[in-house]
Short mmCIF file of C-alpha atoms in Angstrom, two decimals:
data_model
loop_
_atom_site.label_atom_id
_atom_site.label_comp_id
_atom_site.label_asym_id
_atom_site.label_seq_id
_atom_site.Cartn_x
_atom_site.Cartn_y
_atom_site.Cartn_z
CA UNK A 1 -0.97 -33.86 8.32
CA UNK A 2 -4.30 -33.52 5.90
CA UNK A 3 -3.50 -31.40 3.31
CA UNK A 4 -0.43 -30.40 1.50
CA UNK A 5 0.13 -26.63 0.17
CA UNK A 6 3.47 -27.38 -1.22
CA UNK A 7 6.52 -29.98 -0.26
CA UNK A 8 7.03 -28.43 2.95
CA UNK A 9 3.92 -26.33 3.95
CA UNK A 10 0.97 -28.59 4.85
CA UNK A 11 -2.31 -28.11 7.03
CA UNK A 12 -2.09 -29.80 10.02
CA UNK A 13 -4.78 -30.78 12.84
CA UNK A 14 -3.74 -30.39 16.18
CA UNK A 15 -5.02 -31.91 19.28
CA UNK A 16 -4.79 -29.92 22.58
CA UNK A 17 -4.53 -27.01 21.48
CA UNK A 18 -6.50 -23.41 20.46
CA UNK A 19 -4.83 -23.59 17.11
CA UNK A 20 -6.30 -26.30 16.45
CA UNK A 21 -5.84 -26.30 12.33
CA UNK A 22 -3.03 -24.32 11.36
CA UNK A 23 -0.27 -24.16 8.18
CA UNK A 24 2.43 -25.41 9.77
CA UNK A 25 5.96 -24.95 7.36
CA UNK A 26 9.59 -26.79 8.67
CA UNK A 27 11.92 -24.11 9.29
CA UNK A 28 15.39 -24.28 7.97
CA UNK A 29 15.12 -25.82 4.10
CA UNK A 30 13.31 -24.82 1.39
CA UNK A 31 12.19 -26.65 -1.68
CA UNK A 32 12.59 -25.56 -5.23
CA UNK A 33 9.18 -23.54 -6.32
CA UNK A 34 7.23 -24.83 -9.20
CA UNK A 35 8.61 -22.70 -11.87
CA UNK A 36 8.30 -23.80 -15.65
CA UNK A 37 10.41 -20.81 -16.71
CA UNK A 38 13.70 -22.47 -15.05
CA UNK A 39 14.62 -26.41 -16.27
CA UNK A 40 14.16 -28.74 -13.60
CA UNK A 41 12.18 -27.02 -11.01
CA UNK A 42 9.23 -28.18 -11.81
CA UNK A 43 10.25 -31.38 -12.05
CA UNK A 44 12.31 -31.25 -8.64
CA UNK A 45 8.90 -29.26 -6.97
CA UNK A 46 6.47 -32.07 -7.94
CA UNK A 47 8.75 -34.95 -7.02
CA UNK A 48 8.72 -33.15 -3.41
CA UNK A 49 5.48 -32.96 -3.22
CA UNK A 50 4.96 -36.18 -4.09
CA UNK A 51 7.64 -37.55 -1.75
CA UNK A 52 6.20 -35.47 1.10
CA UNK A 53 2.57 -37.05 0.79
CA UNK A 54 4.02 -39.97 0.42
CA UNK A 55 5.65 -39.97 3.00
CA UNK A 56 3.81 -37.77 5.65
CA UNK A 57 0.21 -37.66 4.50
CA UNK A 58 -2.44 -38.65 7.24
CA UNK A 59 0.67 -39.52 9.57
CA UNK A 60 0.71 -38.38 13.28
CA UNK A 61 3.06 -36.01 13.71
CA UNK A 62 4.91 -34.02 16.39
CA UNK A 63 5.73 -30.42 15.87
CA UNK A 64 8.21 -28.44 17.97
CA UNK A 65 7.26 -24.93 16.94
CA UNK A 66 9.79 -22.22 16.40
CA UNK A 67 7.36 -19.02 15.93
CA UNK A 68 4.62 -17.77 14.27
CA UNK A 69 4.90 -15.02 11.44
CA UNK A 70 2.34 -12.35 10.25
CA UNK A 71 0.47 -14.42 8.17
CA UNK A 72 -0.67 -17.28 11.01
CA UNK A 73 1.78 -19.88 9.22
CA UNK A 74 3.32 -21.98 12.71
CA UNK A 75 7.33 -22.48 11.93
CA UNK A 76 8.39 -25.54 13.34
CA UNK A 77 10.30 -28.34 13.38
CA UNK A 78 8.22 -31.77 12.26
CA UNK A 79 8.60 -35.11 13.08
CA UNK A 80 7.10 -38.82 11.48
CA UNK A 81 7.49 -41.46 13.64
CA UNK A 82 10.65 -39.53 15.13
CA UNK A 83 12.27 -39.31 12.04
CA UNK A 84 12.71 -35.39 10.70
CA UNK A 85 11.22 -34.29 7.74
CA UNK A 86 12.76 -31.82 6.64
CA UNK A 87 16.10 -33.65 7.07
CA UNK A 88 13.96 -36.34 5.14
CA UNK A 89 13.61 -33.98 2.05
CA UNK A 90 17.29 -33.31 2.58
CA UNK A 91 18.19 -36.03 2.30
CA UNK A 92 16.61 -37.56 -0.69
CA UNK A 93 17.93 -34.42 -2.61
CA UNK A 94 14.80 -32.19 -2.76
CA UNK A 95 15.63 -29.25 -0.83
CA UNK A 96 18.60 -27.31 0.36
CA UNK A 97 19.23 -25.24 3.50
CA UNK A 98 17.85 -22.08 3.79
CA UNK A 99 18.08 -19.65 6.73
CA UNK A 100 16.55 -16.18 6.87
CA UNK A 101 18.69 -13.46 8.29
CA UNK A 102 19.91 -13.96 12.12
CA UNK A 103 16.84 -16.55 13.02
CA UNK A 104 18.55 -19.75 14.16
CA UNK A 105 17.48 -22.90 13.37
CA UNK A 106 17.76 -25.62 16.45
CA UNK A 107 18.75 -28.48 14.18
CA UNK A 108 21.07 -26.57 11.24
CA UNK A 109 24.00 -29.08 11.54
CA UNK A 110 22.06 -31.76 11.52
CA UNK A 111 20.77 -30.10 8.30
CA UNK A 112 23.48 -28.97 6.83
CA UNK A 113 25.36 -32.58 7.27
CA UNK A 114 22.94 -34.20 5.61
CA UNK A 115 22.74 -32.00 2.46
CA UNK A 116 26.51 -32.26 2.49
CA UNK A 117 25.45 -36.11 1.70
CA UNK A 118 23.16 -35.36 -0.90
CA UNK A 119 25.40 -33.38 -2.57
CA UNK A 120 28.08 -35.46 -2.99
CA UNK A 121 26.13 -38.30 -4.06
CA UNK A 122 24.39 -36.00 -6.38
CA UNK A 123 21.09 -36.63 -5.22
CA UNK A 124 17.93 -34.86 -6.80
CA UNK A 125 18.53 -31.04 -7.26
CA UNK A 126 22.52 -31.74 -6.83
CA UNK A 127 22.29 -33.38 -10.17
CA UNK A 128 23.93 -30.54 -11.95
CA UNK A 129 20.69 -30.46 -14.12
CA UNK A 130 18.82 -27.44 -12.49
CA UNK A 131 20.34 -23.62 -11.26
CA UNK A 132 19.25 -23.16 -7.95
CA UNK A 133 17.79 -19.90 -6.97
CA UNK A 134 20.61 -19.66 -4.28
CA UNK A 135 23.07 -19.44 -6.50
CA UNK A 136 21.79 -18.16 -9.62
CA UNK A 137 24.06 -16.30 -12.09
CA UNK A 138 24.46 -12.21 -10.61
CA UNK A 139 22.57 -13.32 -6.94
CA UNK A 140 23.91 -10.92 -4.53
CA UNK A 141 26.04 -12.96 -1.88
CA UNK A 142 26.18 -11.32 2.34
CA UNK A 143 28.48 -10.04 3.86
CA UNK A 144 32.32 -8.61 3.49
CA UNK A 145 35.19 -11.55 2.28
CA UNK A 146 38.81 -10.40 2.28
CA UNK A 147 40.61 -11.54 -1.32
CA UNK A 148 43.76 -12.32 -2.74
CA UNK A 149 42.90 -13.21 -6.42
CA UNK A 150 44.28 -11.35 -9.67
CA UNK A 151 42.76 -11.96 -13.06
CA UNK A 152 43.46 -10.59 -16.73
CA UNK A 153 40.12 -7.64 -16.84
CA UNK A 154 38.56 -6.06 -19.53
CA UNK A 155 35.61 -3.28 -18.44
CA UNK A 156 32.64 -4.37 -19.67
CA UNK A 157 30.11 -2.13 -18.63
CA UNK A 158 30.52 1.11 -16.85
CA UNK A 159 27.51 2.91 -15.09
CA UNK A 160 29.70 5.77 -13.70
CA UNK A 161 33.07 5.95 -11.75
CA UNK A 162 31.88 4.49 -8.66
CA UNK A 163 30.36 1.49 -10.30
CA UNK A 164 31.42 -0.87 -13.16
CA UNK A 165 31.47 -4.21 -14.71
CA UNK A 166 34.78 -6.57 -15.19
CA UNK A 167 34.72 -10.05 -17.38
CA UNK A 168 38.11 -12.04 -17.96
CA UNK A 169 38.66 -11.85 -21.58
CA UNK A 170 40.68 -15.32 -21.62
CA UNK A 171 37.78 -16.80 -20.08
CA UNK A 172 37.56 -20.41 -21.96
CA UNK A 173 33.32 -20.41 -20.35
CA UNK A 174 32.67 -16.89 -21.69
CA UNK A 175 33.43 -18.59 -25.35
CA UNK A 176 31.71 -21.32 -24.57
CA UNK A 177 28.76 -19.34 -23.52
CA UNK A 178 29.54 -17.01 -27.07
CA UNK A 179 29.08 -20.23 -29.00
CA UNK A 180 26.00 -21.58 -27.89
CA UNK A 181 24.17 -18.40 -28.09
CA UNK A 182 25.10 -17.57 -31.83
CA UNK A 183 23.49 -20.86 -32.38
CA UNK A 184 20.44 -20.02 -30.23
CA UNK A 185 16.74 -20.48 -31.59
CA UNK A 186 13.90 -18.62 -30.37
CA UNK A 187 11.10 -20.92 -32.17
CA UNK A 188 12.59 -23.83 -29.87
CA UNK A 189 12.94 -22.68 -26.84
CA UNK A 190 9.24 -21.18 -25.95
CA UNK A 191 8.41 -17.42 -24.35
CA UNK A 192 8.57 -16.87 -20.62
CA UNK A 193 5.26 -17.61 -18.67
CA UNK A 194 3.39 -15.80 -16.13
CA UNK A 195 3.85 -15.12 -13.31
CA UNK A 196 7.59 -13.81 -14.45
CA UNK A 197 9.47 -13.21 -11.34
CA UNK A 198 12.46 -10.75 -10.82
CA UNK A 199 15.50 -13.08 -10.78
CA UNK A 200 14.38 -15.73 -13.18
CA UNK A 201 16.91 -16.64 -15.74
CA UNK A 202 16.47 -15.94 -19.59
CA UNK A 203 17.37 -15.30 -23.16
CA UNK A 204 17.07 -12.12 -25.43
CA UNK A 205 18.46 -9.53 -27.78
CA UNK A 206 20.09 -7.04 -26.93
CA UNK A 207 18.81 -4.09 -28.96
CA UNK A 208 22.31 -2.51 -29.45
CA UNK A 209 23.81 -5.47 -31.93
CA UNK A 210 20.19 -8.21 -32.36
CA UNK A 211 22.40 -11.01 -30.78
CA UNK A 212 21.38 -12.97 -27.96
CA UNK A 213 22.31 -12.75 -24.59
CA UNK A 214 21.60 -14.49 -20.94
CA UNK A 215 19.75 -11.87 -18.82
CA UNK A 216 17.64 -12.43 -15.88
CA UNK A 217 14.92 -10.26 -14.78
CA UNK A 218 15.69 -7.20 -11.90
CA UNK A 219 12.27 -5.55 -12.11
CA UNK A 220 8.55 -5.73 -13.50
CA UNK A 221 6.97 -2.92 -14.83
CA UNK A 222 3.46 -3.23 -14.12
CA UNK A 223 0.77 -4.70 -16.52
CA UNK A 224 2.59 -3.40 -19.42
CA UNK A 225 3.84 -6.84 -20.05
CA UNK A 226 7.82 -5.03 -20.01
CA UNK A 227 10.52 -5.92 -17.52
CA UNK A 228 14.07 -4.59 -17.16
CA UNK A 229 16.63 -7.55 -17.46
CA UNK A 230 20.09 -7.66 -16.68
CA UNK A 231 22.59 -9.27 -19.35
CA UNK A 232 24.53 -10.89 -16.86
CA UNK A 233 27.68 -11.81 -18.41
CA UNK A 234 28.23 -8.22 -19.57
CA UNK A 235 26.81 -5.86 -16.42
CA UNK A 236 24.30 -3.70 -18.83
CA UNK A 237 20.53 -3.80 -19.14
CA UNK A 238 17.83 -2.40 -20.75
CA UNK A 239 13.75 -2.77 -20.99
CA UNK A 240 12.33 -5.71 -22.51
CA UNK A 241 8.56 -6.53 -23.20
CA UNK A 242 7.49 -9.85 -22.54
CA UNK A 243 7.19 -11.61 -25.49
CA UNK A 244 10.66 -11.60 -26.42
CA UNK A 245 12.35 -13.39 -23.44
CA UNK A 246 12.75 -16.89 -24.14
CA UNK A 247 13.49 -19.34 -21.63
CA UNK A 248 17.54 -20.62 -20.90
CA UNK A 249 18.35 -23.86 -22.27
CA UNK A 250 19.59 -26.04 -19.84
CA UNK A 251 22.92 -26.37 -21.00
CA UNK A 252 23.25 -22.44 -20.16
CA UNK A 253 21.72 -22.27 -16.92
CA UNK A 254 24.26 -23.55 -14.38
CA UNK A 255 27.61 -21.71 -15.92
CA UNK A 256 28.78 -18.90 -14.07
CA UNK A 257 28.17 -15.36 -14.73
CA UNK A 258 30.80 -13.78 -16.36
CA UNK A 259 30.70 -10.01 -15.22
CA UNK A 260 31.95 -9.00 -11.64
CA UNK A 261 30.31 -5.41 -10.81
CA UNK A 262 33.38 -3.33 -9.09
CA UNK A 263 34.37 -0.89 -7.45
CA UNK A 264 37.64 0.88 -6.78
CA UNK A 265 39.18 -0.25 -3.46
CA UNK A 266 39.92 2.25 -0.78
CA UNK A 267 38.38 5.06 -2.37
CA UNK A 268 35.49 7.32 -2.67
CA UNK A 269 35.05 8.46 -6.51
CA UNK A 270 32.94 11.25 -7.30
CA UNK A 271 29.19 9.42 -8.36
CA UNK A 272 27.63 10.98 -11.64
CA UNK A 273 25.35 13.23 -9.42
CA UNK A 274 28.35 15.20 -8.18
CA UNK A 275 29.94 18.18 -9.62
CA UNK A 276 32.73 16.78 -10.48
CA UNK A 277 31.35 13.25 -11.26
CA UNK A 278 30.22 13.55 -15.42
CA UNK A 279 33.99 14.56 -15.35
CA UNK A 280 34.99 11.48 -13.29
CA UNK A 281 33.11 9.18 -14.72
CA UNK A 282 34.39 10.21 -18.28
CA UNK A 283 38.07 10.20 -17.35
CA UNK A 284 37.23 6.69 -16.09
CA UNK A 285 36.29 5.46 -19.34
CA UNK A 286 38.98 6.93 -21.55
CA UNK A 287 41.53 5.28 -18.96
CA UNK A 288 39.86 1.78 -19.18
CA UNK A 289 37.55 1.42 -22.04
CA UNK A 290 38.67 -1.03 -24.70
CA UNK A 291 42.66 -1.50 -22.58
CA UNK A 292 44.17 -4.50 -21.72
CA UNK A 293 43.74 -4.48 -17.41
CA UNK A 294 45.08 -6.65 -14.88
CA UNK A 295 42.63 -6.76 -11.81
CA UNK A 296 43.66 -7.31 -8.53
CA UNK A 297 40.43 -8.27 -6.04
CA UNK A 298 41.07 -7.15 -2.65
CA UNK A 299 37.80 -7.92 -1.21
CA UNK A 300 34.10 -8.86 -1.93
CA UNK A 301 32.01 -6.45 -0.41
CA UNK A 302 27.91 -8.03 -0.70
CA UNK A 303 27.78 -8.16 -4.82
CA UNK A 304 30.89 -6.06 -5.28
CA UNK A 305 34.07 -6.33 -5.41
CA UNK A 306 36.97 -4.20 -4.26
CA UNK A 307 39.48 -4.01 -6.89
CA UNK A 308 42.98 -2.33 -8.17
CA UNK A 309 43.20 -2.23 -12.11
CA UNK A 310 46.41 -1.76 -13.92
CA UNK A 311 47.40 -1.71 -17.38
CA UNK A 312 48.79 -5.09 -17.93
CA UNK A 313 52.45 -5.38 -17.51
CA UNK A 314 52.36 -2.78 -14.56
CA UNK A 315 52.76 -3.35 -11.46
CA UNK A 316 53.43 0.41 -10.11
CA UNK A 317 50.81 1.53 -7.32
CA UNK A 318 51.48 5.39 -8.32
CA UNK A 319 50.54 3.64 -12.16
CA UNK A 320 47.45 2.12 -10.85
CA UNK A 321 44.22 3.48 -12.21
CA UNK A 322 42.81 3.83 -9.15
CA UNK A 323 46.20 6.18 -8.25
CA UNK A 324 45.47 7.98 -11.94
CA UNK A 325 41.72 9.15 -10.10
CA UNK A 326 43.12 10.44 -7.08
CA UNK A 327 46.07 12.02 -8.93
CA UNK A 328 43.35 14.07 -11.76
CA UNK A 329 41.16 14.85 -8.48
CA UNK A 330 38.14 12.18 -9.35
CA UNK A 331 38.61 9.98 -5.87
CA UNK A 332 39.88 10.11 -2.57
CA UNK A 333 41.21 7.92 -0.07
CA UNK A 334 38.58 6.59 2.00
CA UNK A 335 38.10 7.17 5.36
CA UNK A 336 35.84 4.10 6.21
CA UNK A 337 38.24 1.77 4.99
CA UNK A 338 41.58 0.40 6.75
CA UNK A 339 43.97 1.10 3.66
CA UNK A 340 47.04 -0.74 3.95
CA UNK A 341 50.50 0.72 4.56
CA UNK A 342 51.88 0.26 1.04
CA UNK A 343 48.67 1.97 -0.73
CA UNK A 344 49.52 4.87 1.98
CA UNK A 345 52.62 5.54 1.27
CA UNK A 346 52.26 5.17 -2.71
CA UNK A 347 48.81 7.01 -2.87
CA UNK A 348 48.56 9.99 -0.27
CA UNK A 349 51.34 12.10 -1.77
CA UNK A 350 48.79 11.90 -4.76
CA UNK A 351 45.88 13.06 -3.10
CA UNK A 352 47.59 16.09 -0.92
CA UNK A 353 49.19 17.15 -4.14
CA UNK A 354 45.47 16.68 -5.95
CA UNK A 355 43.85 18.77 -3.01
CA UNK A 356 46.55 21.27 -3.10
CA UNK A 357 46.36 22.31 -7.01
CA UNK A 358 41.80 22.22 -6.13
CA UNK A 359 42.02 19.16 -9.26
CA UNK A 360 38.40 17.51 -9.54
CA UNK A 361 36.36 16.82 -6.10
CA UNK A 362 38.72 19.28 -4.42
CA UNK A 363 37.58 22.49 -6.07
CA UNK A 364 34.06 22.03 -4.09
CA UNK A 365 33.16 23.36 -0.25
CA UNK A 366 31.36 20.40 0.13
CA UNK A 367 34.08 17.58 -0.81
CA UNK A 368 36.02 19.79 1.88
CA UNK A 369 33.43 19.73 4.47
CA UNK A 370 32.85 15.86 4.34
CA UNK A 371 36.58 15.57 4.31
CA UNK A 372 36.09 16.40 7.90
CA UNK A 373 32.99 14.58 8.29
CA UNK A 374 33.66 11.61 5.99
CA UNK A 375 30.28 9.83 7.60
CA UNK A 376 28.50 12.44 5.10
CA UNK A 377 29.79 11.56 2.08
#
């Protein structure tokens, strides 16, 4: 190795082969990026550097290469003296895992047991003093998770009836999170810098009260200096220019975000783009708006999550507010989903009795047509 791009990307001079001098980058971690909009990373970044040509610069190597992407960069697996170095990095607490979709890594449980280490003895970035980008506040998470977890809701944001925002009102962390931020001060905590990427984590006022919020940014418009952020702990966001996000402190950036985006379970609700769905999504908010709701999460489908809501105190499927939409003709039962006997037998009286009297979604051809073809809803 003879030149180092980053902590784990590094030009390398091969003997023996045609490419001879390639970028050669260890598959299967990743290091934090040297960010000085997010505490710690560029602290963490430069100390992996520096550990990496420390401990691999002008060092034979061996490279057991995985593939080659787009860009001519050689994915492989590296080795110093035998030892490997990206379970070296691992293991002195300066990168994580990292896999990219279905590519398998030949040595992941080697990897993943010694982060495990790392972690525990709370090694480098598992210091608690830096949010890593894997698990940053509102980062979607893969796949579909069955749930059994109930928690006191209050709606927090509502786009339309098909998608919404929940936060636990007796939160003790969302009044901790309150309280630092109504002591917050801009002049101490300096503006973003550039390059902004979408995702990184800040603080700004929201225009509708002038109180600060954490946001993080979702998209860049351009060179107009403006980006649309996303107050995390509420679900809502609006356009901000650039010289009013200030960066996190650090005592904010690791607690959890305190808005879940939902969705009601087992059903298909007329979006705002549908006839019926201004009607459906304003029914929605006069039935949950400012009310005392009990959640109950059924599943975690990618970012959202598949929920009942009731008024607190009730425990009546036929009560439920996602029995209220199919009763007033704003949802359905889906078809794509495997709904449980007891939300069957409690909600499909509702919906024959909604599609019989044409209430909502059931005085349209169309709602009729992909009744029949439910893959064209």
């Amino acid at each position: 190795c003879f030149f180092f791009f980053s902590s784990r990307r590094r030009h390398t001079r091969c003997s023996g082969v045609s490419w001879a001098r390639r970028c050669v980058q260890e598959t299967g971690i990743r290091c934090l990026p040297n960010d000085k909009n997010i505490p710690g990373y560029e602290k963490f970044s430069n100390e992996a550097l520096k550990f990496s040509k420390e401990q691999f610069l002008q060092r034979d190597c061996e490279i057991e290469v995985e593939h080659c992407d787009n860009r001519g960069i050689i994915h492989a697996n590296v080795f110093i003296q035998k030892k490997n170095a990206a379970a070296l990095l691992l293991e002195a607490g300066l990168a994580h895992v990292h896999t990219v979709g279905k590519a398998t890594v030949k040595h992941i449980d080697i990897y993943r047991t010694v982060e495990g280490a790392a972690r525990a003895d709370k090694k480098g970035i598992w210091s608690g003093k830096v949010q890593l980008d894997f698990t940053a506040p509102g980062k979607k998470s893969a796949g579909y998770k069955t749930l059994s977890q109930n928690q006191r809701a209050l709606v927090s944001e509502i786009a339309d009836a098909t998608s919404f925002y929940i936060q636990d009102p007796t939160s003790k962390q969302l009044g901790e999170i309150e309280e630092l931020l109504s002591e917050f001060d801009e002049d101490k905590f300096g503006r973003l810098e550039p390059p902004i990427k979408v995702g990184t984590p800040c603080v700004t006022q929201f225009s509708g009260d002038g109180q600060y919020y954490r946001s993080k940014i979702t998209k860049l418009h351009g060179a107009q200096d403006k980006y649309k952020v996303e107050f995390f702990d509420y679900g809502n966001s609006e356009d901000k220019e650039g010289k009013s996000l200030r960066k996190m402190p650090p005592q904010l950036i690791n607690l959890e975000a305190q808005a879940k985006h939902c969705r009601l379970a087992y059903l298909k609700v007329a979006p705002y783009d549908h006839d019926a769905g201004e009607d459906a999504a304003n029914y929605f908010r006069e039935i949950t708006w400012e009310r005392k709701l009990q959640a109950d999460l059924e599943y975690l489908d990618n970012d959202t999550y598949g929920i009942l809501l009731y008024p607190i105190g009730q425990g009546d499927l036929t009560k439920s507010i996602n029995a209220l939409m199919i009763a007033n003709g704003f949802a359905r039962i889906s078809s794509d989903e495997e709904l449980p006997e007891k939300y069957e037998a409690a909600w499909r009286p509702l919906e024959e009795q909604a599609k019989q009297k044409g209430l909502g979604i059931w005085k349209y051809e169309d709602v009729l047509e992909e009744e029949e073809n439910p893959d064209d809803y």
